[in-house]
Amino acid sequence: MTEHTVILRNVSKVYHQNTLAVQALTDINLDIPKKELACLSGPSGSGKSTLLNLIGGLDKPTSGEITVDGQRVDLLGKAELAALRLHKIGFVFQAYNLIPVLTARENIEFVMQLQGISAAERRARAMDILKEVDLTGLEDRRPGELSGGQQQRVAVARAIVSEPSLVLADEPTANLDSKTAQALMELLVHMNQEHNVTFLFSTHDRLVMDFSRRLIKLHDGRIVDDQRRT
Amino acid sequence: MTIVLRIAWRNLWRHARRTWLTASAIAFSAMLLVFMITLQLGSYDMMIDTTLRVYTGQMQVQRLGYKDKRQMRTTVPDAARLAERLRVATGLDAVAVRAQGFALASSVERSYGVPVIGVQPEFERGVSTLPHLVKTGRYLSDSRAQELVLGSALARNLKLALGDELTLLGSGKDGSVAATVLPVVGFFESGNPELDRRLVLMPLAVFQEVFAMGDDAHTIVITGPSYESIPLTNAKVSALIADQPELTVLDWDELVPGVKQLIQTDMVQNWITYIALIVIVTLSIMNTFLMNVLERTREFGIMLALGASPARLAALVMLESVFLTLLGLVIGIAVGGGIAVYYHFAGFSFPGMEEIYAQFGLPGVIHPKLSFASFTLGPAVIFVFTVLAALNPALRIRKLQPVEAIHAV
């Protein structure tokens, strides 16, 4: 039987703007198996980011059930959600998602420190992952001293270093040139294979879709297509 | 250093100019408070010391009830011998016996009702500055000398000159008539109108004879080397008189409660000013912290997404405020403390101060009091207020929604 990292059942999300109710997601049912490399695509306002936020426990669904790695996310409180994100979910955002006052290595160590990992182990693991993302020698640079591509590599390293079950990446290539974006996607595919982590992207970028093994299309808050690619 | 500490410290320097401005405000208020409080405490010590040294002494042994009702018969028996034992027990020379009566003092031209004090001239110099404040003539020569010294204002009122005789008529301890005529050998000017206008001093032995006191007296005045030594001296004295339950030892604040009340009133007034200053500084600091948090909303959102708990982020903001406050306080204490140390040795004065203080018999300069409390009390209050100021932004973080925070500009 296939094990699933993410299971969504009848998930809906309604935002209230003043007196207006905006239906962001409607009746989403989705299973994402372990080690999947899936991509949410669709036009702006289709609900990609909303769905990613709900799966990541950054927001709560209006109705429906969300299960991540066997845990019902929609039932968790603030502190439990923080713990879930800390231990089971890694995030990569569009840009500017590193802590500016920390070096590349410290940014990677940050999550491990929250997890209570010892300083020596944190450092060793951070250096290993920096080597894996080809940033050896740049570990003491702060985000402002790194290129956009290098910053995204650090973000990927930070997302993966604590060995989560799931990495959520919201438009990871949005601010990168095509060459850098290609390199980043190759890195993410490599991480997916080497670390057995499930990846779920939201994107407009054709390149990201090309690298994904599963393409889930959203439109007006509904899944309109779900294709497995070879 | 943990990463959270590093984030807190480095965040201070993201806007170095802002940090320095805020730290300067804290430093300035801390410096001002350190100096003002050391000066204030120094002036209190000076006020207490000066007041006590003129006449009252730091503590007195009396018979129970004498302080509230000064009756001739409420005496300390064999007072001179007890005083000698106290000198030995405390190691202090400044232990002097006094007896007090009331008499009608008459010169050729005028009469006034005055308190008459019997003193031990040889020991009085240790507990009172009056012997040094005789501006005309001289002080009493010894315990048996048949002579008087009185306040200069009283002498003027009685129209007495040096060498004139003063007649004293009162009642003795046993109710008998106490009468004597003695020459005046000196006039003192203490700066205290109450003393200068009323007091008549005579040798103790003469007093005891005139007022039928036998070996009794009313008070034993004790003065230690410093204000700080009072509790220890008090303990020694109390231990020595423990076998005489009819006697009690009274500290200066019981003998002259007005001084303590004056100090307390002054303290309250000063602290109202200090708190106003601290509140103004705190509001500016609160503004800085709020800006700091609002600017970094997206960053906090990212941290929340990574799994940092809102409580940990609130703690981070509190930590930043602690670092900033400590930075300002260290500078403020160093500068304020430096100024206080300088004036502690050089003495602090301002134009006209000497004249004003001289009217009250006080020295013309204040020596700021250097103590742990005087250096830390003001900064500690600033610390509490600034940490409270950081609570508001810290609590805002606890309410942050990760999704909204991440998308904040």
XYZ file of C-alpha atoms in Angstrom:
639
model
C 0.000 0.000 0.000
C 1.295 3.452 -0.887
C 2.170 5.656 2.068
C 1.105 9.273 1.777
C 2.859 12.297 3.187
C -0.084 14.589 2.506
C -3.771 13.714 2.469
C -6.448 16.353 1.885
C -10.138 15.576 2.165
C -12.829 18.062 1.103
C -10.654 21.037 2.017
C -12.190 24.463 1.505
C -10.948 27.893 2.438
C -12.992 31.053 2.533
C -11.412 34.443 3.223
C -13.491 37.230 4.601
C -12.594 40.694 3.374
C -14.817 43.129 5.227
C -18.314 41.816 4.415
C -17.182 39.976 1.286
C -16.509 36.224 1.382
C -13.868 35.022 -1.081
C -13.821 31.308 -1.825
C -10.093 30.571 -2.196
C -10.314 26.762 -2.279
C -13.287 24.508 -2.866
C -13.550 20.858 -1.926
C -9.932 19.868 -2.501
C -9.126 16.151 -2.330
C -5.505 15.250 -2.817
C -3.079 12.482 -1.884
C 0.637 13.037 -2.181
C 2.695 9.887 -1.664
C 6.052 9.825 0.080
C 9.065 10.944 -1.987
C 6.751 12.648 -4.491
C 8.023 15.647 -6.441
C 4.778 17.416 -7.217
C 3.926 20.817 -8.524
C 0.863 23.009 -8.053
C 0.324 25.252 -11.017
C -2.298 27.644 -12.161
C -2.884 31.323 -12.750
C -2.622 33.950 -10.052
C -5.478 33.665 -7.578
C -6.075 30.022 -8.407
C -5.306 29.007 -4.814
C -1.789 27.534 -5.120
C -0.247 29.496 -2.288
C -3.351 29.108 -0.127
C -3.190 25.343 -0.537
C 0.524 25.328 0.265
C -0.082 27.443 3.369
C -2.832 25.111 4.580
C -0.668 22.016 4.096
C 2.208 23.769 5.870
C 0.032 24.643 8.858
C 0.539 28.362 8.265
C -3.194 28.833 7.853
C -6.345 26.940 8.839
C -8.913 25.494 6.431
C -12.517 26.639 6.696
C -13.568 23.009 6.369
C -12.092 19.631 5.525
C -9.258 17.483 6.806
C -5.541 17.892 6.225
C -3.135 15.160 7.264
C 0.641 15.563 7.051
C 2.815 12.596 7.877
C -0.068 11.016 9.770
C -0.917 14.113 11.810
C -4.201 16.024 11.439
C -2.975 19.561 10.789
C -6.449 21.123 10.843
C -6.931 20.045 14.464
C -3.662 21.429 15.847
C -3.230 24.512 18.006
C -0.628 27.265 17.480
C 2.137 25.631 19.484
C 1.524 22.190 17.996
C 1.566 23.669 14.498
C 4.891 25.329 15.269
C 6.257 21.982 16.425
C 4.925 20.260 13.287
C 6.575 22.840 11.051
C 9.780 22.553 13.014
C 10.091 18.791 12.825
C 8.223 17.678 9.739
C 8.020 20.492 7.207
C 10.672 22.521 5.425
C 9.877 25.753 3.621
C 11.477 27.499 0.664
C 9.942 30.841 -0.205
C 10.305 33.069 -3.252
C 13.064 35.300 -2.025
C 14.375 37.169 0.966
C 13.589 34.208 3.160
C 16.888 34.040 5.009
C 17.503 35.767 8.331
C 19.626 38.725 7.243
C 21.782 39.010 10.355
C 22.897 35.370 10.256
C 25.532 33.847 8.005
C 24.675 31.065 5.569
C 25.790 28.462 8.087
C 23.931 30.083 10.976
C 20.755 30.278 8.864
C 20.993 26.541 8.322
C 21.763 25.929 11.999
C 18.819 28.070 13.127
C 16.210 25.343 12.612
C 18.446 22.731 14.241
C 18.910 24.987 17.227
C 15.151 25.276 17.578
C 15.089 21.484 17.527
C 17.578 21.403 20.390
C 20.431 19.772 18.460
C 23.866 20.242 20.020
C 26.191 22.923 18.667
C 28.792 20.453 17.418
C 26.263 18.363 15.550
C 24.573 21.458 14.155
C 27.826 22.719 12.776
C 28.819 19.382 11.260
C 25.443 18.903 9.604
C 25.356 22.471 8.336
C 28.811 22.106 6.773
C 27.807 18.796 5.147
C 24.663 20.216 3.627
C 26.497 23.360 2.482
C 28.904 21.077 0.655
C 25.971 19.251 -0.875
C 24.456 22.483 -2.200
C 27.900 23.528 -3.449
C 28.347 26.498 -1.117
C 31.497 25.407 0.686
C 33.612 28.464 1.373
C 30.614 30.770 1.535
C 29.382 29.583 4.907
C 30.359 32.767 6.731
C 28.703 35.130 4.309
C 25.510 36.842 5.214
C 22.538 36.798 2.793
C 23.375 40.280 1.534
C 26.751 38.978 0.398
C 25.247 36.086 -1.577
C 23.609 36.065 -5.023
C 19.898 35.248 -5.355
C 20.710 31.706 -6.505
C 23.124 31.171 -3.619
C 20.509 32.447 -1.175
C 17.959 29.980 -2.542
C 20.504 27.190 -2.173
C 20.962 28.139 1.446
C 17.175 28.149 1.853
C 16.996 24.671 0.317
C 19.790 23.491 2.607
C 17.961 24.939 5.599
C 14.702 23.277 4.547
C 16.309 19.881 4.113
C 18.905 19.802 6.903
C 16.477 18.843 9.652
C 15.297 15.894 7.540
C 11.613 16.810 7.298
C 8.974 14.593 5.692
C 7.826 17.354 3.393
C 9.360 20.417 1.771
C 7.007 23.114 0.533
C 8.424 25.568 -1.987
C 6.409 28.606 -2.964
C 7.607 29.940 -6.333
C 11.207 28.923 -5.589
C 12.551 30.172 -8.941
C 10.513 33.373 -9.180
C 13.413 35.754 -8.677
C 16.105 33.733 -10.464
C 17.440 33.854 -13.994
C 16.843 30.742 -16.108
C 20.332 29.313 -15.658
C 20.226 29.701 -11.885
C 16.665 28.382 -11.787
C 17.763 25.297 -13.750
C 20.597 24.676 -11.290
C 18.256 25.114 -8.327
C 15.735 22.645 -9.738
C 18.485 20.118 -10.386
C 19.478 20.550 -6.753
C 15.909 20.052 -5.549
C 15.526 16.889 -7.626
C 18.811 15.656 -6.214
C 17.618 16.378 -2.674
C 14.331 14.630 -3.352
C 16.178 11.504 -4.454
C 19.007 11.555 -1.922
C 17.032 12.503 1.175
C 13.754 10.702 0.390
C 11.794 13.860 1.101
C 8.450 14.726 -0.463
C 8.533 18.004 -2.397
C 5.537 20.123 -3.254
C 6.002 23.306 -5.286
C 3.677 26.055 -6.302
C 4.770 27.803 -9.476
C 4.054 29.630 -12.681
C 7.413 28.595 -14.049
C 7.450 26.108 -16.896
C 10.891 24.954 -15.825
C 9.656 23.883 -12.400
C 6.763 22.021 -13.991
C 9.178 20.243 -16.319
C 11.226 18.988 -13.386
C 8.168 17.763 -11.438
C 6.927 14.211 -11.660
C 3.360 15.237 -10.960
C 1.541 18.322 -12.145
C -1.578 19.447 -10.283
C -3.432 22.277 -11.967
C -5.670 24.603 -9.996
C -8.220 27.040 -11.293
C -10.549 29.193 -9.220
C -9.720 27.190 -6.107
C -10.424 23.761 -7.608
C -8.169 21.024 -8.928
C -8.868 20.884 -12.658
C -6.097 18.507 -13.670
C -3.763 16.070 -11.939
C -1.216 14.380 -14.201
C 1.648 12.072 -13.428
C 4.586 12.710 -15.733
C 7.221 10.333 -16.888
C 26.598 32.136 22.146
C 23.339 30.661 20.871
C 21.968 31.712 17.516
C 19.033 33.482 19.161
C 21.463 35.593 21.208
C 23.435 36.314 18.052
C 20.297 37.378 16.205
C 19.326 39.671 19.088
C 22.756 41.287 19.296
C 23.271 41.688 15.556
C 19.791 43.085 15.072
C 20.827 46.010 17.230
C 23.409 46.941 14.635
C 21.182 46.708 11.564
C 20.314 50.333 12.282
C 23.404 51.394 14.171
C 22.478 55.069 14.259
C 19.050 54.320 15.684
C 20.570 51.977 18.243
C 23.127 54.560 19.325
C 20.477 57.265 19.597
C 18.272 55.069 21.775
C 21.215 53.828 23.816
C 22.296 57.450 24.281
C 18.868 58.365 25.645
C 19.116 55.476 28.103
C 22.728 56.331 28.933
C 21.915 59.986 29.510
C 19.032 59.217 31.849
C 21.110 56.582 33.675
C 24.025 58.998 34.006
C 21.732 61.703 35.334
C 20.092 59.346 37.803
C 23.374 57.905 39.061
C 24.814 61.345 39.662
C 21.625 62.825 41.100
C 21.029 59.883 43.432
C 24.632 59.818 44.674
C 24.370 63.568 45.237
C 20.988 63.218 46.915
C 22.180 60.450 49.242
C 25.374 62.396 49.911
C 23.341 65.441 50.902
C 21.167 63.313 53.202
C 24.212 61.873 54.895
C 25.606 65.360 55.265
C 22.299 66.639 56.619
C 22.017 63.786 59.121
C 25.641 63.987 60.095
C 25.592 67.737 60.532
C 22.330 67.708 62.456
C 23.456 64.925 64.743
C 26.938 66.250 65.266
C 25.751 69.646 66.461
C 23.990 68.304 69.501
C 21.908 65.118 69.302
C 24.558 62.496 68.585
C 23.904 59.299 66.653
C 22.153 57.588 69.546
C 21.303 58.121 73.179
C 20.762 55.941 76.205
C 17.798 57.183 78.227
C 15.423 55.935 80.815
C 12.225 54.571 79.258
C 9.670 57.349 78.810
C 12.145 60.254 79.012
C 11.970 61.025 75.289
C 8.207 61.608 75.457
C 7.990 63.214 78.887
C 11.131 65.020 80.015
C 10.777 64.857 83.765
C 13.691 65.548 86.077
C 13.183 62.317 87.936
C 13.278 60.097 84.852
C 17.002 59.556 85.117
C 19.792 57.162 84.186
C 21.320 56.138 87.508
C 25.078 56.377 87.990
C 25.333 57.690 84.440
C 29.048 58.561 84.409
C 30.025 55.014 85.366
C 27.670 53.545 82.747
C 29.175 55.908 80.168
C 32.630 54.638 81.071
C 31.486 51.037 80.596
C 29.989 52.018 77.220
C 33.293 53.559 76.144
C 35.017 50.288 76.885
C 32.337 48.126 75.238
C 32.077 50.175 72.057
C 35.691 51.279 71.849
C 34.452 54.831 71.348
C 35.599 57.945 73.183
C 32.596 59.872 71.927
C 30.304 58.892 74.801
C 29.125 61.809 76.929
C 26.677 62.181 79.797
C 24.115 64.970 79.855
C 21.508 66.107 82.315
C 18.782 68.559 81.502
C 16.716 70.856 83.647
C 14.637 73.927 83.217
C 15.333 77.249 84.842
C 14.514 80.909 84.810
C 17.680 82.592 83.549
C 18.030 86.163 84.734
C 20.582 88.810 83.912
C 20.551 92.232 85.432
C 18.100 93.438 82.811
C 16.057 90.470 81.588
C 14.800 86.942 82.397
C 13.965 84.019 80.151
C 12.852 80.446 80.770
C 15.552 78.218 79.312
C 16.677 74.610 79.242
C 19.909 74.133 81.146
C 22.161 71.278 80.123
C 24.793 69.682 82.295
C 27.618 68.316 80.142
C 30.966 66.544 80.485
C 33.236 69.054 78.693
C 36.046 66.517 78.298
C 33.756 64.123 76.367
C 31.304 66.580 74.848
C 33.766 67.506 72.113
C 33.374 63.966 70.703
C 29.590 64.009 70.442
C 28.804 67.639 69.697
C 30.215 70.418 67.577
C 28.992 73.075 70.032
C 32.366 73.201 71.858
C 33.952 74.064 68.490
C 31.294 76.651 67.699
C 32.094 78.990 70.578
C 32.721 82.206 68.661
C 33.180 84.480 71.671
C 35.093 83.455 74.791
C 35.805 79.791 75.418
C 34.047 76.501 76.131
C 33.616 74.976 79.605
C 36.982 73.972 81.021
C 36.051 70.871 83.041
C 33.213 69.010 84.746
C 33.536 70.903 87.992
C 34.209 74.419 86.697
C 31.787 76.982 88.093
C 30.914 78.599 84.742
C 28.390 78.748 81.936
C 28.363 78.816 78.137
C 25.259 79.884 76.267
C 23.898 80.565 72.809
C 24.863 83.885 71.301
C 21.245 84.856 70.561
C 20.258 84.166 74.167
C 23.200 86.237 75.365
C 22.080 89.108 73.175
C 18.526 88.815 74.456
C 19.738 88.775 78.069
C 22.155 91.629 77.255
C 25.037 89.619 78.678
C 28.699 90.181 78.011
C 31.574 87.770 78.663
C 32.288 87.516 82.367
C 28.800 88.689 83.375
C 26.932 86.552 85.873
C 23.723 84.717 85.105
C 21.270 83.690 87.786
C 19.500 80.362 87.315
C 16.417 79.463 89.306
C 14.628 76.141 88.853
C 13.621 73.035 90.721
C 15.787 70.041 91.484
C 15.120 66.364 91.001
C 13.797 66.064 94.520
C 11.547 69.105 94.117
C 13.874 71.407 96.032
C 14.766 74.848 94.762
C 17.715 74.783 92.405
C 19.469 78.101 92.329
C 22.921 79.290 91.349
C 24.754 82.291 90.007
C 27.592 81.603 87.579
C 29.774 83.647 85.267
C 29.435 83.294 81.482
C 32.700 82.304 79.777
C 31.571 81.791 76.190
C 28.880 82.199 73.529
C 28.334 79.611 70.790
C 26.823 80.085 67.339
C 25.609 76.775 65.986
C 23.559 78.124 63.080
C 20.571 76.416 64.666
C 18.337 79.248 65.941
C 16.619 76.929 68.408
C 19.919 76.146 70.144
C 21.400 79.621 69.854
C 18.313 81.300 71.290
C 17.687 78.983 74.241
C 20.497 76.736 75.387
C 22.550 77.176 78.550
C 25.417 74.726 79.166
C 27.071 74.054 82.495
C 29.498 71.366 83.734
C 27.741 68.128 84.688
C 29.020 67.957 88.252
C 27.832 71.510 88.907
C 24.452 70.707 87.369
C 24.106 67.546 89.493
C 24.844 69.558 92.601
C 22.547 72.488 91.778
C 19.641 70.309 90.617
C 20.071 67.679 93.367
C 20.717 64.907 90.856
C 23.268 62.894 92.821
C 25.112 60.716 90.246
C 22.122 60.580 87.954
C 21.782 62.144 84.520
C 19.217 62.044 81.749
C 21.010 60.936 78.634
C 24.216 59.318 77.495
C 25.011 60.578 74.002
C 27.013 58.309 71.704
C 28.534 59.061 68.299
C 30.317 56.461 66.209
C 32.905 57.029 63.510
C 30.368 56.990 60.679
C 26.711 56.890 59.838
C 27.110 53.294 58.628
C 28.488 52.183 62.006
C 25.271 53.050 63.871
C 23.627 49.594 63.787
C 26.761 47.883 65.108
C 27.240 50.437 67.882
C 23.569 50.216 68.751
C 23.860 46.436 69.077
C 26.828 46.755 71.453
C 25.107 49.382 73.565
C 21.866 47.392 73.696
C 23.783 44.322 74.830
C 25.471 46.267 77.617
C 22.287 47.755 79.031
C 20.283 44.544 78.618
C 20.455 43.961 82.379
C 18.821 47.342 83.003
C 15.369 47.023 81.456
C 14.420 50.520 82.583
C 16.948 51.906 80.086
C 16.621 52.129 76.328
C 18.859 53.091 73.430
C 17.342 55.414 70.857
C 18.722 55.942 67.335
C 18.886 59.340 65.684
C 15.713 58.759 63.691
C 13.774 58.300 66.923
C 15.449 61.276 68.575
C 14.970 63.679 65.672
C 12.193 62.172 63.541
C 11.817 65.437 61.676
C 15.089 64.866 59.816
C 13.951 61.483 58.603
C 10.580 62.871 57.542
C 12.312 65.705 55.714
C 14.503 63.206 53.881
C 11.544 61.009 53.005
C 9.588 63.962 51.646
C 12.574 65.095 49.611
C 13.062 61.555 48.306
C 9.465 61.334 47.130
C 9.701 64.713 45.394
C 12.924 63.752 43.659
C 11.626 60.374 42.575
C 8.571 61.979 40.982
C 10.995 63.966 38.821
C 13.100 60.885 38.109
C 10.079 58.808 37.120
C 8.876 61.576 34.785
C 12.302 61.522 33.117
C 12.268 57.736 32.881
C 8.761 57.674 31.407
C 9.769 60.135 28.668
C 12.811 58.020 27.820
C 10.720 54.845 27.957
C 8.184 56.190 25.469
C 10.928 56.972 22.959
C 12.380 53.505 23.474
C 8.961 51.928 23.018
C 8.667 53.747 19.692
C 12.028 52.326 18.602
C 11.036 48.800 19.556
C 7.706 49.099 17.746
C 9.390 50.312 14.563
C 11.900 47.517 14.904
C 9.188 44.873 15.078
C 7.003 46.354 12.341
C 9.942 46.545 9.928
C 10.753 42.902 10.513
C 7.247 41.445 10.275
C 8.158 39.370 7.193
C 11.285 38.093 8.905
C 9.238 37.033 11.929
C 6.776 35.341 9.576
C 9.629 33.325 8.028
C 10.838 32.317 11.491
C 7.317 31.245 12.450
C 7.132 29.178 9.258
C 10.425 27.530 10.140
C 8.938 26.381 13.422
C 9.939 29.090 15.873
C 7.192 29.504 18.431
C 5.627 32.954 18.908
C 6.864 32.847 22.516
C 10.437 32.368 21.321
C 10.154 35.327 18.958
C 8.682 37.444 21.748
C 11.649 36.394 23.871
C 13.964 37.446 21.030
C 12.450 40.937 21.012
C 12.728 41.112 24.798
C 16.354 40.013 24.538
C 17.067 42.776 22.026
C 15.541 45.299 24.402
C 17.647 43.930 27.256
C 20.834 44.227 25.162
C 19.968 47.759 24.089
C 19.068 48.792 27.623
C 22.192 47.238 29.120
C 24.335 48.963 26.492
C 22.863 52.327 27.492
C 22.982 51.560 31.197
C 26.629 50.460 31.172
C 27.619 53.701 29.442
C 25.361 55.748 31.718
C 26.620 54.126 34.912
C 30.242 54.513 33.787
C 29.885 58.211 32.959
C 27.519 59.058 35.845
C 29.632 57.007 38.230
C 32.801 58.699 37.013
C 31.304 62.129 37.649
C 30.070 60.994 41.080
C 33.521 59.624 42.011
C 35.151 62.886 40.925
C 32.797 65.010 43.030
C 32.972 62.562 45.906
C 36.598 63.585 46.324
C 36.434 67.162 44.986
C 33.102 68.061 46.608
C 30.135 69.397 44.665
C 28.991 72.971 44.939
C 27.241 75.604 42.871
C 27.274 79.395 43.085
C 25.469 80.623 46.181
C 25.200 77.152 47.704
C 27.773 77.797 50.419
C 25.908 80.864 51.659
C 22.544 79.075 51.702
C 23.929 75.996 53.448
C 25.894 78.059 55.944
C 22.624 79.486 57.273
C 21.736 75.999 58.436
C 25.172 75.220 59.732
C 25.824 72.871 56.820
C 29.091 72.570 54.927
C 29.204 74.395 51.595
C 29.941 71.301 49.499
C 28.245 67.941 49.074
C 30.191 64.744 48.629
C 28.127 62.333 46.510
C 27.645 59.034 48.297
C 29.346 56.147 46.518
C 27.550 52.899 47.161
C 26.184 49.940 45.250
C 22.653 51.215 45.816
C 23.371 54.758 44.652
C 24.988 53.421 41.460
C 22.352 50.839 40.627
C 19.016 52.045 41.968
C 18.257 54.519 39.145
C 19.548 52.257 36.353
C 17.543 49.349 37.808
C 14.340 51.393 37.555
C 15.225 52.381 33.975
C 15.859 48.715 33.202
C 12.448 47.693 34.521
C 10.676 50.457 32.579
C 12.458 49.749 29.285
C 11.830 46.033 29.550
C 8.169 46.834 30.185
C 8.280 49.080 27.105
C 9.401 46.099 25.033
C 6.475 44.016 26.264
C 4.030 45.713 23.918
C 5.938 44.908 20.702
C 6.762 41.458 22.045
C 3.094 40.753 22.666
C 2.272 41.952 19.151
C 4.528 39.230 17.804
C 2.583 36.626 19.712
C -0.486 37.668 17.758
C 1.220 37.484 14.357
C -0.376 35.159 11.835
C 2.396 33.439 9.851
C 0.679 33.800 6.471
C 0.014 37.521 6.897
C 3.484 38.088 8.337
C 5.273 36.324 5.466
C 3.478 38.485 2.934
C 4.105 41.708 4.824
C 6.227 44.203 2.908
